[in-house]
XYZ file of C-alpha atoms in Angstrom:
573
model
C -23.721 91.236 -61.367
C -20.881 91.109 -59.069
C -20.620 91.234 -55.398
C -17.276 92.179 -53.520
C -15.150 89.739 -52.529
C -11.670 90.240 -51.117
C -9.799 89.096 -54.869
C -12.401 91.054 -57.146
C -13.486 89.928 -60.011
C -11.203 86.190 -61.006
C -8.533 86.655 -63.706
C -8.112 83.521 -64.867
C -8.110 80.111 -63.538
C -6.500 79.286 -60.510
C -5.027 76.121 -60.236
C -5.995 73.091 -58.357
C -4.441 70.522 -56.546
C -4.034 66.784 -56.978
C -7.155 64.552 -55.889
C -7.040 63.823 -52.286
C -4.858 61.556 -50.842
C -7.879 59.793 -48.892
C -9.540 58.982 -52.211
C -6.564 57.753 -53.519
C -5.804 55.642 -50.378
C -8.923 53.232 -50.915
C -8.410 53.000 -54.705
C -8.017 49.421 -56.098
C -7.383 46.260 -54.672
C -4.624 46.752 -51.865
C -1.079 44.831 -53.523
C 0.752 44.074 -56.308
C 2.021 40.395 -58.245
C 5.494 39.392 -57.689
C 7.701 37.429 -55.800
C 7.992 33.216 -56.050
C 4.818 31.491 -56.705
C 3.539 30.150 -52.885
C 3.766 26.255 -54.043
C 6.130 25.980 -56.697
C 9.212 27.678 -58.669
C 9.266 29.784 -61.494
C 9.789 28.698 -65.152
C 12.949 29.866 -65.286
C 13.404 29.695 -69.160
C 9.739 31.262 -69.678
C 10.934 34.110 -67.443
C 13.992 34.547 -69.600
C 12.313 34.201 -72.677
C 10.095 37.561 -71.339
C 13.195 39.424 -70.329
C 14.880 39.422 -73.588
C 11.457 39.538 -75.631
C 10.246 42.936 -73.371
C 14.334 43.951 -73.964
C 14.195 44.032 -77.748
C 10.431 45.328 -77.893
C 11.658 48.472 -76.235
C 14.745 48.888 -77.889
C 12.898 48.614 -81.444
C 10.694 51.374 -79.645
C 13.345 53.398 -79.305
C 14.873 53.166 -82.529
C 11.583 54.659 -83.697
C 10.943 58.493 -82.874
C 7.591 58.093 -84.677
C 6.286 55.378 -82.103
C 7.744 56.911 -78.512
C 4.269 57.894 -77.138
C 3.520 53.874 -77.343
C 6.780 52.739 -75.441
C 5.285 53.432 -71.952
C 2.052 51.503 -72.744
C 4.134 48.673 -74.445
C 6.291 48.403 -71.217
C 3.446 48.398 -68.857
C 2.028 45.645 -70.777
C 5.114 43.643 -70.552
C 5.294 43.959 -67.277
C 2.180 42.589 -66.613
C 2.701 39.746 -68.492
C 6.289 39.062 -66.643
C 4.620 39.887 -63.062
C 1.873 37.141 -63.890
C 4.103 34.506 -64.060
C 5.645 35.508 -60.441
C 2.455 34.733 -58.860
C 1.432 37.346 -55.792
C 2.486 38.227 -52.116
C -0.185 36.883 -50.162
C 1.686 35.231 -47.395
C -0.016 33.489 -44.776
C 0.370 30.487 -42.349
C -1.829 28.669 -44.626
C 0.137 28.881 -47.805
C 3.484 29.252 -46.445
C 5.183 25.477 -47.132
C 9.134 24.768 -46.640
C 10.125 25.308 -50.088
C 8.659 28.851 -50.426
C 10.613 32.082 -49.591
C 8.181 34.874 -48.472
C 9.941 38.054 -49.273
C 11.514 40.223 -46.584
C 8.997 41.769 -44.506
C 5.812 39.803 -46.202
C 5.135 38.518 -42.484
C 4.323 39.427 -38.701
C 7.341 37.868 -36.924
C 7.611 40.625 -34.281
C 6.925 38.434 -31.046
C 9.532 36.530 -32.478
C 12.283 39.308 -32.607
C 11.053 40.569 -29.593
C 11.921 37.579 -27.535
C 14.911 37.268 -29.469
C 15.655 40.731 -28.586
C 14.596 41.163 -25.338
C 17.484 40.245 -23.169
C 19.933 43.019 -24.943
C 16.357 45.710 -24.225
C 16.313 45.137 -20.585
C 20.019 45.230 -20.181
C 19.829 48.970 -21.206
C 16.890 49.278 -18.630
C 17.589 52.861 -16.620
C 20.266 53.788 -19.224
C 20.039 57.067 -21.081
C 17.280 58.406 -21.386
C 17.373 61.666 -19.117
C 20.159 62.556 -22.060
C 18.135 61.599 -24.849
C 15.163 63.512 -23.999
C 16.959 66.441 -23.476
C 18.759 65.998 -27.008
C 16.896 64.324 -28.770
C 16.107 67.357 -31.522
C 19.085 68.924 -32.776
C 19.199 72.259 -32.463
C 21.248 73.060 -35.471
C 18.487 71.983 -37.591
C 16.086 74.696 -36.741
C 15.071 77.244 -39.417
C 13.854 79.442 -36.421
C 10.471 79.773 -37.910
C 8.174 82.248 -35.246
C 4.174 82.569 -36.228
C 3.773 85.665 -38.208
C 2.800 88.458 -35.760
C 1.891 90.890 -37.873
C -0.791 88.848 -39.662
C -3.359 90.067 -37.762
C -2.975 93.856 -37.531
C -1.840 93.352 -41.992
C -4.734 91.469 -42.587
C -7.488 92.842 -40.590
C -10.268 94.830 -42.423
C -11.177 98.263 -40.355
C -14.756 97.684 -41.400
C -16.303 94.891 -43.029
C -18.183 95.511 -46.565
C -21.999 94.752 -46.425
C -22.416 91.182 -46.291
C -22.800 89.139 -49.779
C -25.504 86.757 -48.530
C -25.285 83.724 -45.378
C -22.961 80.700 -45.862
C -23.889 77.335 -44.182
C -21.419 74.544 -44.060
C -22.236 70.930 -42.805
C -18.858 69.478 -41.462
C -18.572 65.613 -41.485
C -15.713 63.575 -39.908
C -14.178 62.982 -36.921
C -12.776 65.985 -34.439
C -9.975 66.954 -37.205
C -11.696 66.367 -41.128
C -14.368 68.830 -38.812
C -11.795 71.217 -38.026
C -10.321 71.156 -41.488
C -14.208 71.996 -42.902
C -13.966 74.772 -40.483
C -10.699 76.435 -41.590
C -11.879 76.105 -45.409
C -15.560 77.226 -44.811
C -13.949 80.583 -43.027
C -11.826 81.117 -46.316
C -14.554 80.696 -47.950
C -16.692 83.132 -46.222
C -13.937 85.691 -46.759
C -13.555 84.809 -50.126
C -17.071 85.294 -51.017
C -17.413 88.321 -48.316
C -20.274 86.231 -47.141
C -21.056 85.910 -43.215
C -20.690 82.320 -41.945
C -23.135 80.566 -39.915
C -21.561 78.276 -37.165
C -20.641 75.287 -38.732
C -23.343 72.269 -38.437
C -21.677 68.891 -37.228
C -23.030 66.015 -39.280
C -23.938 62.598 -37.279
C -21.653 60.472 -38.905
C -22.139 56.583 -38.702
C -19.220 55.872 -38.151
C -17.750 58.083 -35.143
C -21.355 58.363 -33.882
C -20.710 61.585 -32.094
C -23.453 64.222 -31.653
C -21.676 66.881 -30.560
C -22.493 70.064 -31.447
C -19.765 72.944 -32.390
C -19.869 73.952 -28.968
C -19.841 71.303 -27.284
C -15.955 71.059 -28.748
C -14.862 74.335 -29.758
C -15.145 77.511 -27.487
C -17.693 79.018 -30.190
C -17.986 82.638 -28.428
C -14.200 83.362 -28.834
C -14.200 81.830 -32.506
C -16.480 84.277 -33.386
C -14.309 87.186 -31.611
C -11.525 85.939 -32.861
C -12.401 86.164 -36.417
C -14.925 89.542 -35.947
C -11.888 91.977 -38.052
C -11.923 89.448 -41.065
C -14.981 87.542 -41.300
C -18.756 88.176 -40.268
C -20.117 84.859 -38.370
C -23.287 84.503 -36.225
C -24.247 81.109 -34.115
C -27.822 80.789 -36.640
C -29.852 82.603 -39.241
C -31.555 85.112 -38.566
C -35.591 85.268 -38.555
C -36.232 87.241 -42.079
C -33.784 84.986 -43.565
C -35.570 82.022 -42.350
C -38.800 83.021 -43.432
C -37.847 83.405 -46.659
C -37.116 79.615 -46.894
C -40.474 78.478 -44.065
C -38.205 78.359 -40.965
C -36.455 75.174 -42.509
C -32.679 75.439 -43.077
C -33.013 72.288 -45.462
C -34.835 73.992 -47.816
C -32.066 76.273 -48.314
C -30.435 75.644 -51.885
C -27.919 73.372 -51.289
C -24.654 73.719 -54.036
C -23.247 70.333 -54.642
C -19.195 71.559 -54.705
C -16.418 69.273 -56.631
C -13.166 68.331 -54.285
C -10.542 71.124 -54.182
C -12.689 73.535 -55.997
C -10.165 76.830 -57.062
C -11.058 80.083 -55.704
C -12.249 80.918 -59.125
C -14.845 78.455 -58.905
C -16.361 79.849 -55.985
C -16.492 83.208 -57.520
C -17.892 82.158 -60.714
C -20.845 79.956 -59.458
C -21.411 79.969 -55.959
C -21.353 83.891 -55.747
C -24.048 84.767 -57.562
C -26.106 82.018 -56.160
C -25.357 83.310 -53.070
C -26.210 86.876 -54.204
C -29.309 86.166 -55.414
C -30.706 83.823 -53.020
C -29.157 85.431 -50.006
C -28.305 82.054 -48.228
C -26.618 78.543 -49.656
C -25.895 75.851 -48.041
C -22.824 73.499 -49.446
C -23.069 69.924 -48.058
C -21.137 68.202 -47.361
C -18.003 70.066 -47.129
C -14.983 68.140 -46.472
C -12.104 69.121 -48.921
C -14.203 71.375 -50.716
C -11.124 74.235 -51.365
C -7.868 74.123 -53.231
C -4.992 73.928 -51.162
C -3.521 76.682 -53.746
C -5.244 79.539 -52.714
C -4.349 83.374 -52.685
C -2.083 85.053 -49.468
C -4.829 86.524 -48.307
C -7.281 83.577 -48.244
C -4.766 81.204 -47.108
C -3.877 83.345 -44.171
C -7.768 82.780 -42.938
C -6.729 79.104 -42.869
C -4.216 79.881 -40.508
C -6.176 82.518 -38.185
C -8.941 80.207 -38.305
C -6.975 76.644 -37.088
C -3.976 78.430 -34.925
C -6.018 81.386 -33.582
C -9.563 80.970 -33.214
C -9.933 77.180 -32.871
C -9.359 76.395 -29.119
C -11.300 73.736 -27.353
C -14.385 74.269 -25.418
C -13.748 75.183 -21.518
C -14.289 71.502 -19.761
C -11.935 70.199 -22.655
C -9.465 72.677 -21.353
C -9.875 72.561 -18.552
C -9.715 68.452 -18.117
C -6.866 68.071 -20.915
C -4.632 70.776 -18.460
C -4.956 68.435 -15.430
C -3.863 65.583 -17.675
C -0.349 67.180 -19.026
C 0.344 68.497 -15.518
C -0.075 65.242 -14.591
C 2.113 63.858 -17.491
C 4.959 66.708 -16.950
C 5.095 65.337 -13.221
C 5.474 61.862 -13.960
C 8.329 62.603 -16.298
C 10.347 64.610 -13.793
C 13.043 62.578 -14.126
C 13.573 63.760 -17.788
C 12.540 67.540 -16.895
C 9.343 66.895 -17.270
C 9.423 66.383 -20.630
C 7.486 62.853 -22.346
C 6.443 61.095 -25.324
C 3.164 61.096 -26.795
C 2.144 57.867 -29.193
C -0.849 57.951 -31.324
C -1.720 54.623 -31.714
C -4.268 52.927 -34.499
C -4.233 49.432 -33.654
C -8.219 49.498 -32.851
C -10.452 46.646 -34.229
C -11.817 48.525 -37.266
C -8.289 50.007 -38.231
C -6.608 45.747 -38.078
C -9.476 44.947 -40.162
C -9.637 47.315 -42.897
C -5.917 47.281 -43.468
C -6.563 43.665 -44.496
C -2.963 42.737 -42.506
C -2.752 39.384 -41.109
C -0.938 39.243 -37.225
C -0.736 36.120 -34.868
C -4.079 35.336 -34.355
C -4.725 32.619 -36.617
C -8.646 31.364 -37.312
C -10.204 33.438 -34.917
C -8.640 36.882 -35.657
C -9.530 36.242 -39.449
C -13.121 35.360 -38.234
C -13.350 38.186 -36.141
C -11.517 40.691 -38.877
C -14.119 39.286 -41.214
C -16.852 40.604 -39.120
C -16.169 43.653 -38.591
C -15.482 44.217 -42.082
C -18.667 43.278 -43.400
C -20.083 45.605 -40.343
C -18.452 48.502 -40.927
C -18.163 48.264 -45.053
C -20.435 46.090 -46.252
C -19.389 43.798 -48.759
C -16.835 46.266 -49.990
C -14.116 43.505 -49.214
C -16.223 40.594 -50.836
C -16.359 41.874 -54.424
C -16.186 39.616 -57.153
C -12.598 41.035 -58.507
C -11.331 42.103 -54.958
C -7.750 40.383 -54.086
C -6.240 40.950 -50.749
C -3.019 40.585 -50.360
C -1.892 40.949 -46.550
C 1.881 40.242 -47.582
C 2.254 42.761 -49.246
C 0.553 45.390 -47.712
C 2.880 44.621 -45.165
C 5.571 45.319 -46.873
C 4.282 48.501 -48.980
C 3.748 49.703 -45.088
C 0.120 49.842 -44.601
C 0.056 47.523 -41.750
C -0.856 49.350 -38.265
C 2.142 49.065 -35.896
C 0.855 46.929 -32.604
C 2.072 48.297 -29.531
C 4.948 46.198 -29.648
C 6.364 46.988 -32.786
C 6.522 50.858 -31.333
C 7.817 49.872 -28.443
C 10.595 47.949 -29.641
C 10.796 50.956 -32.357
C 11.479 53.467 -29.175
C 13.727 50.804 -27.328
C 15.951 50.753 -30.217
C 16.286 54.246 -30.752
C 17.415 54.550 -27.209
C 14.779 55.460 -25.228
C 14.715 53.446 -21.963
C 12.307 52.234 -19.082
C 12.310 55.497 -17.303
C 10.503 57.437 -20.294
C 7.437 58.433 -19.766
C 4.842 57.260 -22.429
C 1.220 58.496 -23.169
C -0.910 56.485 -25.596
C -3.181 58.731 -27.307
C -5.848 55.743 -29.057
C -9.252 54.596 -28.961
C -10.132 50.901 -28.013
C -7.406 48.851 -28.510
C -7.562 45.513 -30.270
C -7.748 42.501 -27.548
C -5.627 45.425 -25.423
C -4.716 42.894 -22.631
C -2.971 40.687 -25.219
C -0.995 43.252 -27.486
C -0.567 46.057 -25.478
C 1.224 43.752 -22.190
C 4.797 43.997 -24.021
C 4.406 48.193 -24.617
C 3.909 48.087 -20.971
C 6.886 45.702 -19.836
C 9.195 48.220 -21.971
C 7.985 51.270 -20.697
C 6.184 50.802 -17.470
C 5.530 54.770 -16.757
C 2.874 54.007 -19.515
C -0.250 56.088 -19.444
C -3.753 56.870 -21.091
C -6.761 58.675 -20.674
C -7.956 56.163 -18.065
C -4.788 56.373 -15.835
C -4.850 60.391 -16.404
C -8.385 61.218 -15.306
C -10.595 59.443 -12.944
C -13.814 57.854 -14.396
C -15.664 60.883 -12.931
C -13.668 62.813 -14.735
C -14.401 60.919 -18.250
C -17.840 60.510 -17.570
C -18.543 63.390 -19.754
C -17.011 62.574 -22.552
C -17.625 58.962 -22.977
C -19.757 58.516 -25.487
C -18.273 61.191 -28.103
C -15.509 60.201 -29.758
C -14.246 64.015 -30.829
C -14.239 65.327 -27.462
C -12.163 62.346 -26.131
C -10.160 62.972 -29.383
C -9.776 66.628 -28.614
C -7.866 65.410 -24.936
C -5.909 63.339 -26.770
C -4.671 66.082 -29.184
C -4.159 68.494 -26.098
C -1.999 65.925 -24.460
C -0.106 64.864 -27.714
C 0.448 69.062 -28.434
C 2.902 69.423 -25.242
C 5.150 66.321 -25.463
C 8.411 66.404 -26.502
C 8.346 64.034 -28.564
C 4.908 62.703 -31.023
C 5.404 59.331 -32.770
C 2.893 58.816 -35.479
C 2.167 55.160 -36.537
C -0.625 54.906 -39.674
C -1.134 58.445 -40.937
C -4.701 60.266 -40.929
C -6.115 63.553 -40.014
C -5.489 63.582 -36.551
C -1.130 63.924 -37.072
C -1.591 65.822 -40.182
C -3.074 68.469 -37.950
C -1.405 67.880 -34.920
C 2.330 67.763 -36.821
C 1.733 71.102 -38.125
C 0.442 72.611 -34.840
C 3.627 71.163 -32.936
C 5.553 72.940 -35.992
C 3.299 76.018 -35.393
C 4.491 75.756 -31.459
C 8.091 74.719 -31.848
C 9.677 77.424 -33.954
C 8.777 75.088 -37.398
C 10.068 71.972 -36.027
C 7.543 68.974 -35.825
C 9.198 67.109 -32.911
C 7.686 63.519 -34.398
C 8.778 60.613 -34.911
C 7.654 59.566 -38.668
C 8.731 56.011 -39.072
C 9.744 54.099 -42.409
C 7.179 51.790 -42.044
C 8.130 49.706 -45.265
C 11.724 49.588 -42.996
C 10.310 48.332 -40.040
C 8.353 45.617 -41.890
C 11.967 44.121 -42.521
C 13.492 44.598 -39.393
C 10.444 43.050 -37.704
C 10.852 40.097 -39.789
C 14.118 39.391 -39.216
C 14.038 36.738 -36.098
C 18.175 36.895 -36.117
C 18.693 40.279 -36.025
C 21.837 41.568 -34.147
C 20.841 44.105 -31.381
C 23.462 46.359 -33.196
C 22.000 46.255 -36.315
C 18.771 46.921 -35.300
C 19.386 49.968 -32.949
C 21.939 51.654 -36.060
C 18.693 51.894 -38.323
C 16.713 53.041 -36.086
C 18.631 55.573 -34.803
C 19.477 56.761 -38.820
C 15.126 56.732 -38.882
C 15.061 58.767 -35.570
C 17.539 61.295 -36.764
C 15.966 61.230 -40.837
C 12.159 62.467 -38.589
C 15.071 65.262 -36.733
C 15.977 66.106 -40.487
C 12.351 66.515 -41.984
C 10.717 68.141 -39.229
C 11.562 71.362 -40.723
C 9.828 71.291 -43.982
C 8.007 74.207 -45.884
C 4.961 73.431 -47.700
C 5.176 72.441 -51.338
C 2.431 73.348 -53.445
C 0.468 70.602 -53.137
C 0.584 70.289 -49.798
C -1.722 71.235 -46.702
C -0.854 73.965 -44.688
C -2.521 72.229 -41.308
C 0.716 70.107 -41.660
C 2.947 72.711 -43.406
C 2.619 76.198 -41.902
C 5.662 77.592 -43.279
C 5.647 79.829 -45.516
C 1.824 80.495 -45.538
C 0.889 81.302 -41.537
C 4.922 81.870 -40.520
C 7.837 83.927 -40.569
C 11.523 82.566 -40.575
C 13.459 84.774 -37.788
C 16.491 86.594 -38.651
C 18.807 87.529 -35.934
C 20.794 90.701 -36.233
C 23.268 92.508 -34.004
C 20.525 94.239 -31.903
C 17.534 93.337 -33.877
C 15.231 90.641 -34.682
C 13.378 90.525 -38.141
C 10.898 88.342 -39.283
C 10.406 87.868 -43.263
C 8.381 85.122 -45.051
């Protein structure tokens, strides 16, 4: 038995993406082997010896077609064996002795190139900026990309079918992996022609925010927004409790694989669904393919770009905050820089990255690892290597590393700055050098009053949900450790700007060099970062692969590229 749904009955298999980049992020131990052993040299010879013995072992390989498939594996193991004479990357103070080399970029030596630095920073204090804020896209690089207007009135259904059944979705995460549940569970409903309850907002332990949809979303005009493509009420209704004792929990709940294909829905949650009348799929975070059919993937982007908008104080505050912003930056035509900055305890600690605090940071980054995970960083096989994490760019960026960042790609002391973060790590120490570069420096705190805040302290998505608002009108974003909140907020700038990001997406395996290098030549330094500012101009412009998202990637899937004629303007896909 089949129930409509808006691709019929499934062809064939659709295909499914790649495993999610967040699961793939915490796999293994966090470095690789190489480098010069931290207390002694390498056996030359032995390491010679390996060369030419992994040389000839391949080459043999080669010579025979029948044994190809084994040449990778035999290579691999090779290179183990070479790398574990090399000994490994972890660089600290503690192992660190005269006679060792610690590659390029292995260490935090930032205060050092700052000082070094500084004098040739200040003495382009009140330089250029008004010019570089006004310039600092080029225009010639636009694809003139304008949200599909059409999608609606194309897309829109003059009367929805009879409802297959009630969908419930449990969304878990901070303000953005919940809005990304959202957009996929409202695919989902039209997928499955089913009528979506409003989302349920799981306590998570570790934002610790219990909001409720509405308390960040404007719920009424999500539901109007979507009422010509998909059916959704704010709870069941009384029959359909009934049937399960007035308890929502004991409501069949389908346990979904990652990135399930449309096809899996179809083939076993519809007829659940059909039968029972109401599922429940928890949790629900990645839960859809990011290759999806047109029409499905276009209730992604009605769903995140048209009928997600903040709830009314969030507005409401988050307004008086960029008026406030576009004021301060008069000087520049109102126009400012938004940072999002992830230098917060939990962040230093889990990226296992070792800074300038010596015993007691480690004691303290110790702590909060075993409080927030457990043991997870005390397993028997477990090796941390800080160095090079460093340099495989998976260190957070302390305020001054993006300050000096910004300083060398020419923005001066007269930009205005917001910092979009949550508690900073020992803030009076690191974040006193951000300040002395840019002094028109603000946050949440110097934006609103604490009556203001007072509402929203406590819950961590709603003070998220200013910061996006904030971040959404500058001219310029600069991203700094990845996460859901840019990947969302990159493709709504593109969404805003005609397809153009606007961010700043630094080479952060770059930086780890040229914040290591205590003799750098002002010169130097500002030529590569202006070649990183301009390479963020280059790829703000980028249409979605296949295996990409389109919260970050609008284009093709929720925009049309403008094409100018004489007395005309078309949009095609």
């Amino acid at each position: 038995m089949h129930g409509y749904s808006r691709l019929g009955r499934p062809n064939g298999p659709s295909p499914s993406p790649p495993s999610s980049p967040r699961q793939r992020r915490h796999k293994g131990g966090g470095g690789f082997r190489g480098g010069a052993t931290p207390g002694g040299g390498v056996d030359i010879k032995l390491q010679s010896f390996i060369e030419r013995w992994v040389y000839m072992v391949i080459s043999a390989v080669y010579r025979r077609r029948g044994v190809l498939l084994f040449a990778p594996l035999l290579y691999v193991s090779a290179m183990l064996l070479y790398m574990g004479t090399m000994g490994g990357f972890d660089f600290t103070s503690k192992n660190t002795t005269a006679n060792s080399h610690p590659p390029l970029g292995s260490l935090y030596r930032s205060p050092q190139v700052f000082q070094h630095l500084w004098p040739y920073i200040e003495a382009e204090n009140n330089n250029r900026t008004n010019d570089l804020m006004m310039n600092v896209w080029n225009m010639k690089l636009r694809q003139s990309w304008k949200p599909c207007s059409n999608f609606q009135n194309s897309q829109a259904v003059p009367e929805l079918p009879k409802s297959n059944g009630f969908l419930i979705i449990e969304a878990n995460g901070g303000l953005n992996q919940q809005r990304l549940s959202i957009c996929d569970a409202v695919a989902v409903a039209g997928l499955l022609n089913a009528t979506l309850v409003i989302p349920i907002f799981h306590l998570n332990s570790v934002w610790r925010d219990s909001s409720k949809f509405g308390d960040i979303f404007d719920e009424e005009f999500f539901i109007y927004a979507l009422r010509n493509h998909v059916n959704v009420v704010r709870s069941l209704p009384q029959d359909i409790l009934e049937r399960f004792d007035n308890n929502i929990s004991n409501i069949v709940n389908l346990r979904v694989k990652g990135w399930s294909s449309p096809t899996y829905y179809l083939q076993k949650v519809l007829p659940k669904l059909m039968e029972l009348g109401a599922v429940r799929i928890a949790p629900f975070s990645n839960r859809l393919a990011h290759a999806v059919p047109s029409e499905i993937q276009g209730l992604r982007c009605l769903s995140n770009f048209g009928a997600l908008r903040f709830s009314e104080p969030i507005r409401t505050l988050a307004a008086k905050m960029v008026d406030k912003m576009i004021r301060n930056a008069s000087s520049s035509g109102g126009k400012y820089i938004s940072v999002h900055l992830r230098f917060e305890e939990d962040m230093v600690a889990f990226s296992c990255c070792v800074y300038d605090g010596g015993e007691e940071e480690q004691q303290e980054m110790d702590i909060a690892r075993e409080r927030s995970w457990r043991g997870k960083f005390r397993k028997k096989n477990r090796i941390i290597r800080p160095g090079a994490n460093r340099m495989d760019g998976k260190c957070p960026l302390t305020p001054l590393e993006v300050g000096m960042m910004l300083r060398g790609m020419g923005f001066d002391n007269n930009t205005s700055v917001y910092v979009a973060a949550g508690k900073i790590y020992k803030a009076e120490k690191y974040m006193a050098p951000l300040k002395q570069m840019f002094p028109r420096l603000e946050t949440k705190d110097t934006l609103a009053s604490p009556e203001e805040l007072a509402p929203f302290m406590g819950y961590s998505s709603r003070l998220a949900a200013l910061d996006y608002t904030i971040c959404l009108y500058s001219e310029v974003f600069v991203t700094t450790q990845g996460g859901n909140f840019p990947h969302f907020l990159i493709g709504h700038r593109r969404y805003s700007y005609e397809g153009h990001a606007k961010t700043i997406i630094p080479d952060k395996r770059k930086l780890a060099q040229l914040f290591d290098s205590p003799h750098i030549r002002w010169e130097s330094f500002q030529r590569q970062l202006r070649e990183m500012l301009h390479h963020s101009d280059v790829k703000g412009s980028e249409v979605r692969k296949p295996s990409a998202s389109l919260f970050t990637y609008p284009m093709p899937d929720c925009m049309c590229k403008q094409t100018s004629a004489k007395n005309s303007t078309r949009l095609t896909r």
